Coordinates of C-alpha atoms in Angstrom, one line a residue:
Chain A
M1 CA 15.7 38.7 0.5
V2 CA 18.1 37.0 -1.8
Q3 CA 16.6 34.0 -3.6
V4 CA 18.2 31.2 -5.5
P5 CA 17.8 31.9 -9.2
D6 CA 15.1 30.1 -11.2
K7 CA 16.5 26.9 -12.7
P8 CA 15.2 23.6 -14.0
L9 CA 14.5 20.7 -11.7
V10 CA 16.6 18.4 -14.0
P11 CA 19.8 19.9 -15.5
D12 CA 19.9 19.5 -19.3
N13 CA 16.4 17.8 -19.0
S14 CA 18.0 14.4 -19.2
L15 CA 18.9 11.5 -16.9
I16 CA 21.5 10.1 -19.3
T17 CA 25.1 10.8 -18.3
A18 CA 28.4 9.8 -19.7
S19 CA 29.6 7.9 -16.6
P20 CA 28.7 6.8 -13.1
E21 CA 30.7 9.8 -11.7
D22 CA 28.5 12.2 -13.7
G23 CA 25.4 10.2 -12.7
R24 CA 26.4 10.6 -9.0
A25 CA 26.9 14.3 -9.5
L26 CA 23.4 14.5 -11.1
A27 CA 21.9 12.6 -8.1
I28 CA 23.3 15.3 -5.8
M29 CA 21.9 18.0 -8.0
L30 CA 18.5 16.5 -8.4
S31 CA 18.1 16.3 -4.6
R32 CA 19.3 19.9 -4.2
H33 CA 17.0 21.2 -6.8
S34 CA 14.1 19.5 -5.1
I35 CA 14.9 21.4 -2.0
H36 CA 15.3 24.7 -3.9
A37 CA 11.8 24.1 -5.3
M38 CA 10.5 24.1 -1.8
Q39 CA 12.7 26.8 -0.3
R40 CA 14.1 29.6 -2.4
E41 CA 15.5 31.9 0.3
L42 CA 19.3 31.8 0.1
E43 CA 19.7 32.6 3.8
V44 CA 17.4 29.8 5.0
L45 CA 19.2 27.4 2.7
T46 CA 22.6 28.5 3.9
N47 CA 21.6 28.2 7.6
G48 CA 20.0 24.8 7.0
R49 CA 23.0 23.5 5.2
A50 CA 25.3 24.7 8.1
Q51 CA 23.0 22.8 10.5
Y52 CA 22.6 19.4 8.8
S53 CA 26.1 19.3 7.5
H54 CA 27.5 19.4 11.0
D55 CA 25.1 16.8 12.3
P56 CA 25.9 13.1 11.4
Y57 CA 22.2 12.3 11.3
G58 CA 21.5 15.1 8.9
L59 CA 24.4 13.9 6.7
I60 CA 23.1 10.3 6.8
A61 CA 19.5 11.5 5.9
A62 CA 20.8 13.5 3.0
S63 CA 23.0 10.7 1.7
H64 CA 20.0 8.4 1.8
V65 CA 18.1 10.7 -0.6
I66 CA 21.2 10.8 -2.9
A67 CA 21.2 7.0 -2.9
V68 CA 17.5 6.9 -4.0
E69 CA 18.1 9.4 -6.8
F70 CA 21.1 7.6 -7.9
A71 CA 19.2 4.3 -8.2
T72 CA 16.9 5.9 -10.7
I73 CA 19.7 7.5 -12.7
A74 CA 21.8 4.3 -12.7
A75 CA 18.8 2.4 -14.1
A76 CA 18.2 5.1 -16.7
N77 CA 21.8 4.6 -17.9
N78 CA 21.5 0.8 -17.8
Y79 CA 24.2 1.1 -15.2
W80 CA 26.8 2.4 -17.7
R81 CA 27.5 -1.3 -18.7
V82 CA 29.8 -1.5 -21.6
E83 CA 28.6 -5.0 -22.5
P84 CA 25.7 -7.0 -21.1
V85 CA 26.6 -8.7 -17.8
A86 CA 25.9 -12.5 -17.5
Chain B
M1 CA 41.2 23.2 9.0
V2 CA 42.2 19.8 7.6
Q3 CA 39.9 18.7 4.8
V4 CA 39.4 15.4 3.2
P5 CA 41.3 15.3 -0.1
D6 CA 39.4 15.8 -3.4
K7 CA 38.3 12.5 -4.8
P8 CA 35.8 11.1 -7.2
L9 CA 32.2 10.3 -6.0
V10 CA 32.5 6.8 -7.7
P11 CA 35.9 5.1 -7.2
D12 CA 37.2 3.9 -10.6
N13 CA 34.1 5.5 -12.2
S14 CA 32.3 2.1 -12.4
L15 CA 29.6 0.2 -10.6
I16 CA 30.9 -3.1 -11.9
T17 CA 32.8 -5.2 -9.3
A18 CA 34.3 -8.6 -9.4
S19 CA 32.2 -10.0 -6.6
P20 CA 29.4 -9.3 -4.1
E21 CA 32.0 -8.6 -1.4
D22 CA 33.6 -6.0 -3.6
G23 CA 30.1 -4.6 -4.4
R24 CA 29.4 -4.3 -0.7
A25 CA 32.6 -2.4 -0.1
L26 CA 31.7 -0.1 -3.0
A27 CA 28.3 0.5 -1.4
I28 CA 30.0 1.7 1.8
M29 CA 32.4 3.9 -0.2
L30 CA 29.6 5.5 -2.2
S31 CA 27.7 6.5 0.8
R32 CA 30.9 7.8 2.5
H33 CA 31.8 9.8 -0.6
S34 CA 28.3 11.4 -0.6
I35 CA 28.9 12.6 2.9
H36 CA 32.3 13.9 2.1
A37 CA 30.8 15.8 -0.8
M38 CA 28.6 17.6 1.7
Q39 CA 31.1 18.0 4.5
R40 CA 34.9 18.2 3.8
E41 CA 36.1 19.2 7.3
L42 CA 38.0 16.2 8.7
E43 CA 37.3 17.2 12.3
V44 CA 33.5 17.5 11.8
L45 CA 33.5 14.1 10.1
T46 CA 35.6 12.5 12.8
N47 CA 33.4 13.9 15.5
G48 CA 30.2 12.9 13.7
R49 CA 31.5 9.4 13.1
A50 CA 32.3 9.0 16.8
Q51 CA 28.7 10.1 17.6
Y52 CA 26.7 7.9 15.2
S53 CA 28.9 4.9 15.5
H54 CA 28.2 4.7 19.2
D55 CA 24.4 5.1 18.8
P56 CA 22.5 2.1 17.6
Y57 CA 20.0 4.4 15.8
G58 CA 22.8 6.1 13.9
L59 CA 24.3 2.7 12.9
I60 CA 20.9 1.5 11.7
A61 CA 20.3 4.7 9.7
A62 CA 23.8 4.4 8.1
S63 CA 23.3 0.7 7.4
H64 CA 20.0 1.6 5.6
V65 CA 21.8 3.8 3.2
I66 CA 24.4 1.1 2.5
A67 CA 21.5 -1.3 1.7
V68 CA 20.0 1.2 -0.8
E69 CA 23.4 1.8 -2.5
F70 CA 24.0 -2.0 -2.6
A71 CA 20.7 -2.6 -4.3
T72 CA 21.8 -0.4 -7.2
I73 CA 25.3 -2.0 -7.4
A74 CA 23.9 -5.5 -7.2
A75 CA 21.5 -4.8 -10.1
A76 CA 24.3 -3.2 -12.1
N77 CA 26.3 -6.5 -11.7
N78 CA 23.3 -8.6 -12.5
Y79 CA 23.7 -9.9 -9.0
W80 CA 27.0 -11.6 -9.9
R81 CA 25.0 -14.6 -11.2
V82 CA 27.2 -17.1 -12.9
E83 CA 24.4 -18.5 -14.9
P84 CA 20.8 -17.3 -15.2
V85 CA 18.6 -18.4 -12.3
A86 CA 15.3 -20.1 -13.1
Chain C
M1 CA 38.8 -3.7 24.1
V2 CA 37.3 -6.8 22.6
Q3 CA 36.5 -6.4 18.9
V4 CA 34.4 -8.5 16.6
P5 CA 36.7 -10.6 14.4
D6 CA 37.5 -9.6 10.9
K7 CA 35.0 -11.2 8.5
P8 CA 33.7 -10.7 5.0
L9 CA 30.8 -8.2 4.4
V10 CA 29.0 -10.9 2.3
P11 CA 29.2 -14.5 3.8
D12 CA 30.4 -16.9 1.1
N13 CA 30.7 -14.0 -1.3
S14 CA 27.4 -14.8 -2.9
L15 CA 23.8 -13.5 -2.9
I16 CA 22.5 -16.8 -4.2
T17 CA 20.8 -19.0 -1.5
A18 CA 18.9 -22.3 -1.6
S19 CA 15.6 -20.9 -0.3
P20 CA 13.7 -17.8 0.8
E21 CA 14.4 -18.8 4.4
D22 CA 18.2 -18.8 3.7
G23 CA 17.8 -15.5 1.8
R24 CA 16.1 -14.0 4.8
A25 CA 18.9 -15.1 7.1
L26 CA 21.4 -13.6 4.7
A27 CA 19.5 -10.3 4.7
I28 CA 19.9 -10.2 8.5
M29 CA 23.6 -11.1 8.2
L30 CA 24.3 -8.4 5.6
S31 CA 22.8 -5.7 7.7
R32 CA 24.7 -6.9 10.8
H33 CA 28.0 -7.0 8.9
S34 CA 27.4 -3.4 7.7
I35 CA 27.1 -2.3 11.3
H36 CA 30.2 -4.3 12.3
A37 CA 32.1 -2.6 9.5
M38 CA 31.3 0.7 11.1
Q39 CA 31.7 -0.3 14.8
R40 CA 33.9 -3.2 15.8
E41 CA 33.9 -2.7 19.6
L42 CA 32.0 -5.7 21.1
E43 CA 30.9 -3.7 24.1
V44 CA 29.4 -0.9 22.1
L45 CA 27.6 -3.3 19.9
T46 CA 26.2 -5.3 22.8
N47 CA 25.0 -2.2 24.6
G48 CA 23.5 -0.8 21.4
R49 CA 21.7 -4.1 20.7
A50 CA 20.2 -4.1 24.2
Q51 CA 19.0 -0.6 23.6
Y52 CA 17.3 -0.8 20.2
S53 CA 16.0 -4.3 20.8
H54 CA 14.0 -3.1 23.7
D55 CA 12.6 -0.1 21.8
P56 CA 9.8 -0.7 19.3
Y57 CA 11.1 2.1 17.1
G58 CA 14.5 0.6 17.1
L59 CA 13.1 -2.8 16.1
I60 CA 11.0 -1.2 13.3
A61 CA 14.0 0.7 12.0
A62 CA 16.1 -2.4 12.0
S63 CA 13.4 -4.5 10.3
H64 CA 13.2 -1.8 7.6
V65 CA 16.8 -2.4 6.7
I66 CA 16.3 -6.1 6.6
A67 CA 13.4 -5.6 4.2
V68 CA 15.6 -3.5 1.9
E69 CA 18.5 -6.1 2.0
F70 CA 16.0 -8.9 1.4
A71 CA 14.5 -7.2 -1.7
T72 CA 18.0 -7.3 -3.3
I73 CA 18.6 -10.9 -2.3
A74 CA 15.2 -12.0 -3.5
A75 CA 15.7 -10.4 -6.9
A76 CA 19.2 -12.0 -7.2
N77 CA 17.5 -15.4 -6.7
N78 CA 14.7 -14.6 -9.1
Y79 CA 12.5 -15.0 -6.1
W80 CA 13.3 -18.7 -5.8
R81 CA 10.6 -19.4 -8.4
V82 CA 10.5 -23.0 -9.5
E83 CA 8.8 -22.1 -12.7
P84 CA 8.1 -18.8 -14.3
V85 CA 5.0 -17.1 -12.9
A86 CA 2.4 -15.8 -15.4
Chain D
M1 CA 10.8 -15.3 30.8
V2 CA 8.3 -16.4 28.2
Q3 CA 9.8 -16.4 24.7
V4 CA 8.1 -16.5 21.3
P5 CA 8.6 -20.1 20.0
D6 CA 11.2 -20.8 17.4
K7 CA 9.8 -20.4 13.9
P8 CA 11.0 -19.9 10.4
L9 CA 11.7 -16.4 9.1
V10 CA 9.6 -17.1 5.9
P11 CA 6.4 -19.2 6.6
D12 CA 6.3 -22.2 4.2
N13 CA 9.7 -21.1 2.9
S14 CA 8.1 -19.4 -0.2
L15 CA 7.2 -15.9 -1.4
I16 CA 4.6 -17.3 -3.8
T17 CA 1.0 -16.7 -2.6
A18 CA -2.4 -17.4 -4.2
S19 CA -3.5 -13.8 -4.2
P20 CA -2.6 -10.2 -3.3
E21 CA -4.5 -10.6 -0.1
D22 CA -2.3 -13.5 0.9
G23 CA 0.7 -11.6 -0.2
R24 CA -0.1 -8.8 2.0
A25 CA -0.6 -11.1 5.0
L26 CA 2.8 -12.6 4.2
A27 CA 4.4 -9.1 4.1
I28 CA 3.0 -8.5 7.6
M29 CA 4.3 -11.8 8.8
L30 CA 7.8 -11.3 7.3
S31 CA 8.2 -8.0 9.1
R32 CA 7.0 -9.5 12.4
H33 CA 9.3 -12.5 12.1
S34 CA 12.3 -10.1 11.5
I35 CA 11.4 -8.4 14.8
H36 CA 11.1 -11.8 16.6
A37 CA 14.5 -12.7 15.3
M38 CA 15.9 -9.7 17.1
Q39 CA 13.7 -9.8 20.2
R40 CA 12.3 -13.1 21.5
E41 CA 11.0 -12.0 24.9
L42 CA 7.2 -12.0 24.8
E43 CA 6.8 -9.3 27.4
V44 CA 9.1 -6.9 25.6
L45 CA 7.3 -7.5 22.4
T46 CA 3.9 -7.0 24.0
N47 CA 4.9 -3.8 25.6
G48 CA 6.5 -2.5 22.5
R49 CA 3.4 -3.3 20.4
A50 CA 1.2 -1.5 22.9
Q51 CA 3.5 1.5 22.6
Y52 CA 3.9 1.9 18.8
S53 CA 0.3 0.8 18.0
H54 CA -1.0 3.8 20.0
D55 CA 1.4 6.2 18.3
P56 CA 0.6 7.4 14.8
Y57 CA 4.3 7.7 14.0
G58 CA 4.9 4.2 15.1
L59 CA 2.0 2.9 13.0
I60 CA 3.3 4.9 10.0
A61 CA 6.9 3.5 10.5
A62 CA 5.6 0.0 10.7
S63 CA 3.3 0.4 7.7
H64 CA 6.4 1.6 5.7
V65 CA 8.2 -1.7 6.4
I66 CA 5.1 -3.7 5.3
A67 CA 5.1 -1.7 2.1
V68 CA 8.7 -2.5 1.4
E69 CA 8.2 -6.2 2.1
F70 CA 5.0 -6.3 0.0
A71 CA 6.9 -4.8 -3.0
T72 CA 9.2 -7.8 -3.0
I73 CA 6.4 -10.3 -2.6
A74 CA 4.3 -8.7 -5.3
A75 CA 7.3 -8.8 -7.7
A76 CA 7.9 -12.5 -6.8
N77 CA 4.3 -13.2 -7.8
N78 CA 4.5 -11.2 -11.0
Y79 CA 1.8 -9.0 -9.4
W80 CA -0.7 -11.9 -9.6
R81 CA -1.4 -10.8 -13.1
V82 CA -3.8 -13.2 -14.8
E83 CA -2.6 -12.1 -18.2
P84 CA 0.2 -9.9 -19.2
V85 CA -0.7 -6.2 -19.0
A86 CA 0.0 -4.0 -22.0
Chain E
M1 CA -14.8 0.2 22.4
V2 CA -15.7 0.8 18.8
Q3 CA -13.5 -1.1 16.3
V4 CA -13.0 -0.7 12.6
P5 CA -14.9 -3.5 10.9
D6 CA -13.1 -6.5 9.6
K7 CA -12.1 -6.0 6.0
P8 CA -9.5 -7.3 3.5
L9 CA -6.0 -6.0 3.4
V10 CA -6.3 -5.6 -0.4
P11 CA -9.7 -4.3 -1.6
D12 CA -11.0 -6.6 -4.4
N13 CA -8.0 -8.7 -3.9
S14 CA -6.2 -7.2 -6.9
L15 CA -3.5 -4.7 -7.7
I16 CA -4.8 -4.0 -11.2
T17 CA -6.7 -0.7 -11.5
A18 CA -8.2 1.1 -14.5
S19 CA -6.1 4.2 -14.2
P20 CA -3.2 5.9 -12.3
E21 CA -5.9 7.8 -10.4
D22 CA -7.4 4.6 -9.2
G23 CA -4.0 3.2 -8.5
R24 CA -3.1 6.1 -6.3
A25 CA -6.4 5.7 -4.4
L26 CA -5.5 2.0 -3.9
A27 CA -2.1 3.0 -2.6
I28 CA -3.7 5.2 0.1
M29 CA -6.1 2.4 1.0
L30 CA -3.4 -0.2 1.2
S31 CA -1.4 1.9 3.7
R32 CA -4.6 2.6 5.7
H33 CA -5.5 -1.1 5.8
S34 CA -2.0 -2.0 7.1
I35 CA -2.5 0.4 9.9
H36 CA -6.0 -1.0 10.7
A37 CA -4.5 -4.5 10.8
M38 CA -2.2 -3.2 13.6
Q39 CA -4.7 -1.0 15.4
R40 CA -8.4 -1.7 15.3
E41 CA -9.7 0.8 18.0
L42 CA -11.5 3.6 16.2
E43 CA -10.8 6.1 18.9
V44 CA -7.0 5.5 18.8
L45 CA -7.1 5.8 15.0
T46 CA -9.1 9.0 15.1
N47 CA -6.8 10.6 17.7
G48 CA -3.7 9.5 15.8
R49 CA -5.0 10.9 12.6
A50 CA -5.8 14.2 14.2
Q51 CA -2.2 14.2 15.5
Y52 CA -0.2 13.3 12.4
S53 CA -2.4 15.2 9.9
H54 CA -1.7 18.5 11.8
D55 CA 2.1 17.9 11.8
P56 CA 4.0 18.4 8.6
Y57 CA 6.5 15.7 9.6
G58 CA 3.6 13.2 10.1
L59 CA 2.2 14.1 6.7
I60 CA 5.5 13.7 5.0
A61 CA 6.1 10.3 6.7
A62 CA 2.6 9.1 5.6
S63 CA 3.1 10.4 2.0
H64 CA 6.4 8.4 1.9
V65 CA 4.5 5.2 2.6
I66 CA 1.9 6.1 -0.1
A67 CA 4.8 6.6 -2.6
V68 CA 6.2 3.2 -1.8
E69 CA 2.8 1.4 -2.1
F70 CA 2.2 3.3 -5.4
A71 CA 5.5 2.1 -6.9
T72 CA 4.3 -1.5 -6.5
I73 CA 0.8 -0.8 -7.9
A74 CA 2.2 1.2 -10.8
A75 CA 4.6 -1.7 -11.7
A76 CA 1.7 -4.2 -11.4
N77 CA -0.2 -2.1 -14.0
N78 CA 2.8 -1.7 -16.3
Y79 CA 2.4 2.0 -15.5
W80 CA -0.9 2.1 -17.4
R81 CA 1.0 2.5 -20.6
V82 CA -1.3 2.4 -23.6
E83 CA 1.5 1.4 -25.9
P84 CA 5.1 0.5 -25.1
V85 CA 7.3 3.5 -24.5
A86 CA 10.6 3.6 -26.5
Chain F
M1 CA -12.3 27.1 7.2
V2 CA -10.8 27.4 3.8
Q3 CA -10.1 24.1 2.2
V4 CA -8.0 23.1 -0.8
P5 CA -10.3 22.4 -3.7
D6 CA -11.2 18.9 -4.7
K7 CA -8.7 17.7 -7.3
P8 CA -7.4 14.4 -8.7
L9 CA -4.6 12.5 -7.0
V10 CA -2.8 12.2 -10.4
P11 CA -3.0 15.3 -12.7
D12 CA -4.2 14.3 -16.2
N13 CA -4.6 10.7 -14.8
S14 CA -1.2 9.7 -16.4
L15 CA 2.3 9.0 -15.4
I16 CA 3.6 9.7 -18.9
T17 CA 5.3 13.1 -19.4
A18 CA 7.2 14.7 -22.2
S19 CA 10.5 15.0 -20.5
P20 CA 12.4 14.4 -17.2
E21 CA 11.7 18.0 -16.2
D22 CA 8.0 17.4 -16.5
G23 CA 8.4 14.1 -14.7
R24 CA 10.1 15.8 -11.9
A25 CA 7.3 18.4 -11.6
L26 CA 4.8 15.6 -11.6
A27 CA 6.7 13.9 -8.7
I28 CA 6.4 17.0 -6.7
M29 CA 2.7 17.3 -7.5
L30 CA 2.0 13.7 -6.6
S31 CA 3.5 14.0 -3.2
R32 CA 1.6 17.3 -2.6
H33 CA -1.7 15.8 -3.6
S34 CA -1.1 12.8 -1.2
I35 CA -0.7 15.3 1.6
H36 CA -3.9 17.2 0.5
A37 CA -5.8 14.0 0.5
M38 CA -4.9 13.6 4.2
Q39 CA -5.2 17.3 5.1
R40 CA -7.5 19.7 3.3
E41 CA -7.4 22.7 5.6
L42 CA -5.5 25.4 3.9
E43 CA -4.4 27.1 7.1
V44 CA -2.9 23.8 8.5
L45 CA -1.1 23.2 5.2
T46 CA 0.3 26.7 5.1
N47 CA 1.5 26.6 8.6
G48 CA 3.0 23.1 8.1
R49 CA 4.8 24.3 5.0
A50 CA 6.3 27.3 6.8
Q51 CA 7.5 24.9 9.4
Y52 CA 9.2 22.1 7.4
S53 CA 10.5 24.4 4.7
H54 CA 12.6 26.3 7.3
D55 CA 13.9 23.1 8.8
P56 CA 16.7 21.3 6.9
Y57 CA 15.4 17.9 8.2
G58 CA 11.9 18.7 7.0
L59 CA 13.3 19.6 3.6
I60 CA 15.4 16.4 3.4
A61 CA 12.4 14.3 4.4
A62 CA 10.2 15.9 1.7
S63 CA 12.9 15.6 -0.9
H64 CA 13.2 11.9 -0.1
V65 CA 9.5 11.4 -0.9
I66 CA 9.9 13.3 -4.2
A67 CA 12.8 10.9 -5.1
V68 CA 10.7 7.9 -4.5
E69 CA 7.8 9.3 -6.6
F70 CA 10.2 10.2 -9.3
A71 CA 11.6 6.7 -9.5
T72 CA 8.2 5.4 -10.4
I73 CA 7.5 8.1 -12.9
A74 CA 10.9 7.7 -14.5
A75 CA 10.4 3.9 -14.9
A76 CA 6.9 4.6 -16.4
N77 CA 8.5 6.8 -19.0
N78 CA 11.3 4.3 -19.7
Y79 CA 13.6 7.0 -18.4
W80 CA 12.8 9.2 -21.5
R81 CA 15.5 7.3 -23.4
V82 CA 15.5 8.3 -27.1
E83 CA 17.2 5.0 -28.0
P84 CA 17.9 1.9 -26.0
V85 CA 21.0 2.2 -23.9
A86 CA 23.6 -0.6 -24.2

């Protein structure tokens, strides 16, 4: 069966990104790579994605994980503040 | 099928907002944009929204995600404190 | 259909409260206002509330959201410490 | 119907406790008081408690909320450290 | 019916442990003691444990609570850092 | 029945890792070791893994736990920052 290729858990081995937008994209990637570490079969992943992405509860559950990953990435980047706030 | 237009994951590419109210609105937007990144079909989104927004458990699950996103945004803005507390 | 009136997401546009008790009340309000931002129909809200408030799992799920909102509010208020601890 | 008496959301209106043990007891009380703020009927609460406390998934869900409340209380008390660690 | 003996919520009334390993063991104990505070009947606990420990979703839910407890304990111990990092 | 061998909850008894990639791998290990502390029978674990890893909701739930563990590990490592950000 076709498997997702081997790849790192953390792209570029860093939590530091240039901007919140890039940090958000990294949060999505981190959560996807976790799932690929548990399930490598492409067909299972594709079927699973079709299932949860058409179910509002699946989408909410997935967005919850992204929010938790993003919290870590945002802290790592000191929230991309240009100057200290307050 | 109609798709939601391409858009950034983080509006204005910043977590800094003028007030808690704006930060809360951003938390709602971040969680919506996560979902749009996973599901772009407008019809699926509209149907899903009709489903979870009429189910108290769906509303609670969605409000949980907003709370997690808001925690990050509030920290980024140093809680919009005018002067240091304590 | 009757709708909940328009109102801010964050009452008084501030996370700062006079006491933990007020902070806790704000946590409850924030999570309610999130839900009202997703569902404005009073009848749907009233029915949903009757449902989850008679179900221990619904009450636990809702109390979880309150706990997450409160964590943010407590941090914003530096935990209402009168003097630094330790 | 019998209702739970009116009471504050935060006992003694403070997150500061003498010890981790007291902080843990406060975490349990905070989560209970949240639930009482949503459901005041004693019979509903008693029935709900009989239900979730005999269900491992209910107990796990409730213990999750306690863990989240405790995180806030522990931070408020600077983890009851006698002297700074490290 | 046989009941679990009375015991504190926080063993040794402290979050400070000698090592991450001990901190992890404490996280497991904290979550167990929460559950014992809600359900003291040994038979109910034994049956519940047999149920969730044979169900991957039960094990995942329980491990989630351990992760949240551990986050608090790790922060309390300043992550057992020997010297400040970075 | 075959059991997973005794092993520590925290490999190398440390949260400090050389890189985000290693920290992510540790997060996965921590959550697995939690589960092994609750269920040692290899057959139950293998069956459970086959079940949740073919179910998108199981994969999302497991990835959520990894995200929470990683948040702690990332904080412990000061986010592997080479130099202070901002």
